Amino acid sequence: MALALRCLRPLPSLLHRSSFAVTRGLPQAPRGCPALLLEGCRQHVQQMLLSRQLATKKAKGKGQSQAKVNVSAALVEDIISLKETSEDMQAVIEALKEDFSRNLSVRTSPGALDHITVMTKDGKFPLNQLGQISQKSPQLVIVNMTSFPESTAAAAKAIRESGMNLNPEVDGTMIRVPLPKVTREHRESLAKLAKQLTNKSKEALRKVRSKSITQVKKFKNKVSEDTIWLLEKQIQQMADEAATEMDKLLAAKTKELLG
């Protein structure tokens, strides 16, 4: 009994350390203390930290909207990689930024047409791989489809349905694309497209969240309910923060478009 008490003596101070400290390893067993007993202590500390964290979050969250959760990635790396989940969510945000930059300019440039996707009998291709795009005047862009004449109609359709308020005119293998004047109606059309792109990105974000939560639930029979609860809250929190960032991007872009 004295030996056991001697081994457990360091535990109170350990419980005040961060969960990260646990992943760095507990102190070595005191001289004469069996390693097996220390290993049992080590496992109990990890579980107690998660339970303690859960109790703290629930207590703080009582009567409040949402409690802040911060699960140590190292403690749950055998269940899920929170880093990968974060990276996947950030990739969705970056894709939205690129869509805004490429497709939502008040003044359409030839470069804005480059990545319009054209559906052909051989698959999907960016417009700039099928035709040569050039600007003949401030009000007119020409797409030369001589290299792939059979895709001319499909290219014109893709331009028309791009959401950029463009009305192409086909003349043989040449597609004339008049650039719309910067009217209030055009600005509002772009702002509406910005909203649509944001909603599409939020749907992609929800898929990342659902995939991660599904991964966590696979371990519901192997780890405690507290651990599952904390991880689900952490993933939801990450998704909420990403959605908030998207809303800020949309607000900034809408302000830019509407002036």
Short mmCIF file of C-alpha atoms in Angstrom, two decimals:
data_model
loop_
_atom_site.label_atom_id
_atom_site.label_comp_id
_atom_site.label_asym_id
_atom_site.label_seq_id
_atom_site.Cartn_x
_atom_site.Cartn_y
_atom_site.Cartn_z
CA MET A 1 0.00 0.00 0.00
CA ALA A 2 2.82 2.41 0.85
CA LEU A 3 4.43 1.66 -2.49
CA ALA A 4 1.19 2.39 -4.35
CA LEU A 5 0.72 5.69 -2.53
CA ARG A 6 4.27 6.64 -3.36
CA CYS A 7 3.62 6.03 -7.08
CA LEU A 8 0.32 7.93 -7.08
CA ARG A 9 1.70 10.95 -5.21
CA PRO A 10 2.59 12.89 -8.46
CA LEU A 11 -0.98 12.63 -9.86
CA PRO A 12 -2.56 15.79 -8.30
CA SER A 13 0.01 18.06 -9.92
CA LEU A 14 -0.26 16.19 -13.22
CA LEU A 15 -3.98 16.84 -13.42
CA HIS A 16 -3.29 20.56 -13.51
CA ARG A 17 -1.09 20.23 -16.56
CA SER A 18 -2.38 20.53 -20.09
CA SER A 19 -3.39 17.46 -22.04
CA PHE A 20 -0.47 18.18 -24.31
CA ALA A 21 1.85 17.56 -21.42
CA VAL A 22 0.41 14.09 -21.03
CA THR A 23 1.24 13.26 -24.63
CA ARG A 24 4.84 14.28 -23.98
CA GLY A 25 5.00 11.53 -21.34
CA LEU A 26 4.67 11.33 -17.56
CA PRO A 27 7.72 11.40 -15.30
CA GLN A 28 9.64 8.16 -14.93
CA ALA A 29 8.62 5.85 -12.11
CA PRO A 30 10.20 6.70 -8.77
CA ARG A 31 12.94 4.33 -7.72
CA GLY A 32 11.41 1.10 -6.54
CA CYS A 33 8.00 1.81 -8.12
CA PRO A 34 6.85 -0.96 -10.52
CA ALA A 35 6.63 0.28 -14.15
CA LEU A 36 3.34 -1.59 -14.60
CA LEU A 37 1.70 0.46 -11.85
CA LEU A 38 2.93 3.71 -13.40
CA GLU A 39 1.58 2.66 -16.80
CA GLY A 40 -1.82 2.12 -15.20
CA CYS A 41 -1.59 5.59 -13.68
CA ARG A 42 -0.68 7.00 -17.07
CA GLN A 43 -3.80 5.56 -18.71
CA HIS A 44 -6.03 6.80 -15.89
CA VAL A 45 -4.60 10.31 -16.18
CA GLN A 46 -5.40 10.47 -19.90
CA GLN A 47 -8.98 9.36 -19.30
CA MET A 48 -9.38 11.69 -16.30
CA LEU A 49 -8.15 14.64 -18.35
CA LEU A 50 -10.75 14.03 -21.04
CA SER A 51 -13.50 13.56 -18.44
CA ARG A 52 -12.33 16.66 -16.55
CA GLN A 53 -12.33 18.62 -19.81
CA LEU A 54 -15.87 17.44 -20.58
CA ALA A 55 -17.14 18.39 -17.12
CA THR A 56 -15.53 21.82 -17.38
CA LYS A 57 -17.05 22.50 -20.80
CA LYS A 58 -20.50 21.38 -19.68
CA ALA A 59 -20.32 23.51 -16.56
CA LYS A 60 -19.22 26.57 -18.46
CA GLY A 61 -21.76 25.95 -21.21
CA LYS A 62 -24.71 25.72 -18.85
CA GLY A 63 -26.95 28.66 -19.59
CA GLN A 64 -24.67 29.86 -22.42
CA SER A 65 -24.89 29.49 -26.19
CA GLN A 66 -21.78 27.41 -26.91
CA ALA A 67 -18.84 26.32 -24.78
CA LYS A 68 -15.36 26.46 -26.28
CA VAL A 69 -13.90 22.99 -26.80
CA ASN A 70 -10.23 22.33 -27.43
CA VAL A 71 -9.37 18.64 -27.61
CA SER A 72 -5.68 17.75 -27.74
CA ALA A 73 -5.09 16.27 -31.21
CA ALA A 74 -2.31 14.07 -29.81
CA LEU A 75 -4.67 12.35 -27.36
CA VAL A 76 -7.12 11.32 -30.10
CA GLU A 77 -4.80 10.76 -33.05
CA ASP A 78 -5.70 7.05 -33.07
CA ILE A 79 -9.34 7.99 -33.62
CA ILE A 80 -9.14 10.88 -36.09
CA SER A 81 -6.68 13.40 -37.44
CA LEU A 82 -8.09 16.78 -36.43
CA LYS A 83 -5.30 18.39 -38.46
CA GLU A 84 -6.55 16.74 -41.66
CA THR A 85 -10.11 17.77 -40.86
CA SER A 86 -8.97 21.37 -40.39
CA GLU A 87 -6.99 21.27 -43.65
CA ASP A 88 -9.99 19.89 -45.57
CA MET A 89 -12.19 22.67 -44.22
CA GLN A 90 -9.58 25.29 -45.06
CA ALA A 91 -9.36 23.91 -48.61
CA VAL A 92 -13.09 24.59 -49.04
CA ILE A 93 -12.55 28.19 -47.90
CA GLU A 94 -9.62 28.66 -50.30
CA ALA A 95 -11.70 27.29 -53.18
CA LEU A 96 -14.41 29.85 -52.39
CA LYS A 97 -11.83 32.64 -52.40
CA GLU A 98 -10.61 31.48 -55.81
CA ASP A 99 -14.17 31.38 -57.16
CA PHE A 100 -14.77 34.91 -55.93
CA SER A 101 -11.54 36.15 -57.51
CA ARG A 102 -12.06 34.38 -60.83
CA ASN A 103 -15.80 34.76 -61.41
CA LEU A 104 -16.94 37.84 -59.51
CA SER A 105 -15.36 40.87 -61.07
CA VAL A 106 -17.42 43.94 -61.89
CA ARG A 107 -15.55 44.25 -65.17
CA THR A 108 -15.24 40.94 -67.04
CA SER A 109 -11.77 40.23 -68.45
CA PRO A 110 -10.69 37.49 -70.89
CA GLY A 111 -9.01 35.68 -68.02
CA ALA A 112 -12.34 35.33 -66.26
CA LEU A 113 -13.48 32.99 -69.06
CA ASP A 114 -10.43 30.69 -68.88
CA HIS A 115 -11.79 28.21 -66.39
CA ILE A 116 -15.39 28.02 -67.57
CA THR A 117 -16.04 24.28 -67.80
CA VAL A 118 -17.22 23.00 -71.17
CA MET A 119 -18.96 19.63 -71.43
CA THR A 120 -17.91 17.80 -74.61
CA LYS A 121 -18.37 14.25 -75.85
CA ASP A 122 -14.87 13.50 -74.58
CA GLY A 123 -15.48 14.91 -71.09
CA LYS A 124 -15.17 18.24 -69.29
CA PHE A 125 -12.50 20.77 -70.26
CA PRO A 126 -11.66 24.37 -69.34
CA LEU A 127 -12.65 26.79 -72.09
CA ASN A 128 -9.06 28.00 -72.56
CA GLN A 129 -8.01 24.44 -73.52
CA LEU A 130 -10.54 24.33 -76.32
CA GLY A 131 -10.45 27.85 -77.72
CA GLN A 132 -8.16 30.85 -78.00
CA ILE A 133 -9.57 33.72 -75.92
CA SER A 134 -8.72 37.31 -76.76
CA GLN A 135 -10.15 40.78 -76.10
CA LYS A 136 -10.85 42.78 -79.25
CA SER A 137 -12.16 45.86 -77.47
CA PRO A 138 -13.21 46.96 -73.97
CA GLN A 139 -16.70 45.72 -74.82
CA LEU A 140 -15.92 42.50 -76.74
CA VAL A 141 -14.13 39.18 -76.13
CA ILE A 142 -13.58 36.66 -78.94
CA VAL A 143 -13.23 32.90 -78.45
CA ASN A 144 -11.66 31.21 -81.48
CA MET A 145 -12.77 27.55 -81.61
CA THR A 146 -10.92 26.63 -84.81
CA SER A 147 -8.91 23.89 -83.07
CA PHE A 148 -12.06 22.19 -81.74
CA PRO A 149 -14.90 23.33 -84.01
CA GLU A 150 -17.15 20.47 -82.90
CA SER A 151 -17.20 21.97 -79.39
CA THR A 152 -18.27 25.46 -80.45
CA ALA A 153 -21.92 25.07 -79.48
CA ALA A 154 -21.02 23.47 -76.15
CA ALA A 155 -18.58 26.30 -75.40
CA ALA A 156 -21.19 28.95 -76.16
CA LYS A 157 -23.65 27.17 -73.86
CA ALA A 158 -21.09 27.00 -71.04
CA ILE A 159 -20.39 30.72 -71.36
CA ARG A 160 -24.09 31.53 -71.33
CA GLU A 161 -24.70 29.37 -68.23
CA SER A 162 -21.60 30.50 -66.34
CA GLY A 163 -23.57 32.93 -64.19
CA MET A 164 -21.44 35.84 -65.42
CA ASN A 165 -24.34 37.55 -67.21
CA LEU A 166 -22.81 36.88 -70.65
CA ASN A 167 -24.70 36.35 -73.92
CA PRO A 168 -22.33 34.82 -76.49
CA GLU A 169 -23.02 34.99 -80.22
CA VAL A 170 -21.79 32.15 -82.47
CA ASP A 171 -20.35 32.99 -85.91
CA GLY A 172 -18.96 29.79 -87.44
CA THR A 173 -16.10 28.72 -85.19
CA MET A 174 -15.89 32.17 -83.58
CA ILE A 175 -17.77 33.03 -80.43
CA ARG A 176 -18.34 36.73 -79.83
CA VAL A 177 -18.87 37.60 -76.18
CA PRO A 178 -20.13 41.17 -75.62
CA LEU A 179 -19.13 42.43 -72.18
CA PRO A 180 -22.03 43.85 -70.20
CA LYS A 181 -21.98 47.43 -69.03
CA VAL A 182 -21.44 47.94 -65.34
CA THR A 183 -25.06 48.55 -64.42
CA ARG A 184 -26.73 48.22 -61.05
CA GLU A 185 -28.53 45.16 -62.36
CA HIS A 186 -25.21 43.56 -63.32
CA ARG A 187 -23.74 44.25 -59.89
CA GLU A 188 -26.78 42.73 -58.19
CA SER A 189 -26.51 39.69 -60.46
CA LEU A 190 -22.90 39.18 -59.38
CA ALA A 191 -23.84 39.60 -55.72
CA LYS A 192 -26.50 36.92 -56.16
CA LEU A 193 -23.89 34.62 -57.73
CA ALA A 194 -21.60 35.26 -54.75
CA LYS A 195 -24.35 34.04 -52.45
CA GLN A 196 -24.87 30.93 -54.56
CA LEU A 197 -21.15 30.12 -54.55
CA THR A 198 -21.04 30.55 -50.77
CA ASN A 199 -23.99 28.21 -50.24
CA LYS A 200 -22.31 25.65 -52.49
CA SER A 201 -19.12 25.90 -50.43
CA LYS A 202 -21.07 25.52 -47.18
CA GLU A 203 -22.54 22.31 -48.54
CA ALA A 204 -18.99 21.05 -49.23
CA LEU A 205 -18.07 22.07 -45.68
CA ARG A 206 -20.98 20.08 -44.26
CA LYS A 207 -19.74 17.01 -46.13
CA VAL A 208 -16.29 17.37 -44.53
CA ARG A 209 -17.90 17.70 -41.10
CA SER A 210 -20.19 14.68 -41.62
CA LYS A 211 -17.30 12.55 -42.87
CA SER A 212 -15.23 13.40 -39.78
CA ILE A 213 -18.06 12.74 -37.33
CA THR A 214 -18.76 9.41 -39.03
CA GLN A 215 -15.11 8.50 -38.54
CA VAL A 216 -15.33 9.35 -34.84
CA LYS A 217 -18.49 7.30 -34.32
CA LYS A 218 -16.71 4.19 -35.58
CA PHE A 219 -14.91 4.18 -32.22
CA LYS A 220 -17.99 4.52 -30.01
CA ASN A 221 -17.50 0.96 -28.71
CA LYS A 222 -13.78 1.45 -28.10
CA VAL A 223 -13.60 4.77 -26.25
CA SER A 224 -15.73 6.56 -23.68
CA GLU A 225 -18.90 8.50 -24.49
CA ASP A 226 -17.17 11.58 -23.10
CA THR A 227 -14.41 11.29 -25.69
CA ILE A 228 -16.91 10.89 -28.55
CA TRP A 229 -18.92 13.86 -27.28
CA LEU A 230 -15.84 16.08 -27.05
CA LEU A 231 -14.66 15.17 -30.55
CA GLU A 232 -18.08 15.79 -32.10
CA LYS A 233 -18.21 19.18 -30.39
CA GLN A 234 -14.69 19.98 -31.58
CA ILE A 235 -15.50 19.11 -35.20
CA GLN A 236 -18.75 21.08 -35.10
CA GLN A 237 -16.89 24.04 -33.64
CA MET A 238 -14.30 23.88 -36.45
CA ALA A 239 -17.11 23.78 -39.04
CA ASP A 240 -18.89 26.74 -37.41
CA GLU A 241 -15.68 28.80 -37.47
CA ALA A 242 -15.14 27.95 -41.15
CA ALA A 243 -18.74 28.92 -41.99
CA THR A 244 -18.27 32.22 -40.15
CA GLU A 245 -15.18 32.94 -42.24
CA MET A 246 -17.19 32.23 -45.40
CA ASP A 247 -19.89 34.65 -44.27
CA LYS A 248 -17.24 37.33 -43.78
CA LEU A 249 -15.86 36.69 -47.28
CA LEU A 250 -19.37 36.95 -48.71
CA ALA A 251 -20.07 40.18 -46.86
CA ALA A 252 -16.83 41.74 -48.10
CA LYS A 253 -17.40 40.62 -51.70
CA THR A 254 -21.03 41.81 -51.68
CA LYS A 255 -19.93 45.23 -50.43
CA GLU A 256 -17.29 45.36 -53.17
CA LEU A 257 -19.75 44.39 -55.90
CA LEU A 258 -22.60 46.67 -54.87
CA GLY A 259 -20.32 49.59 -54.08
#
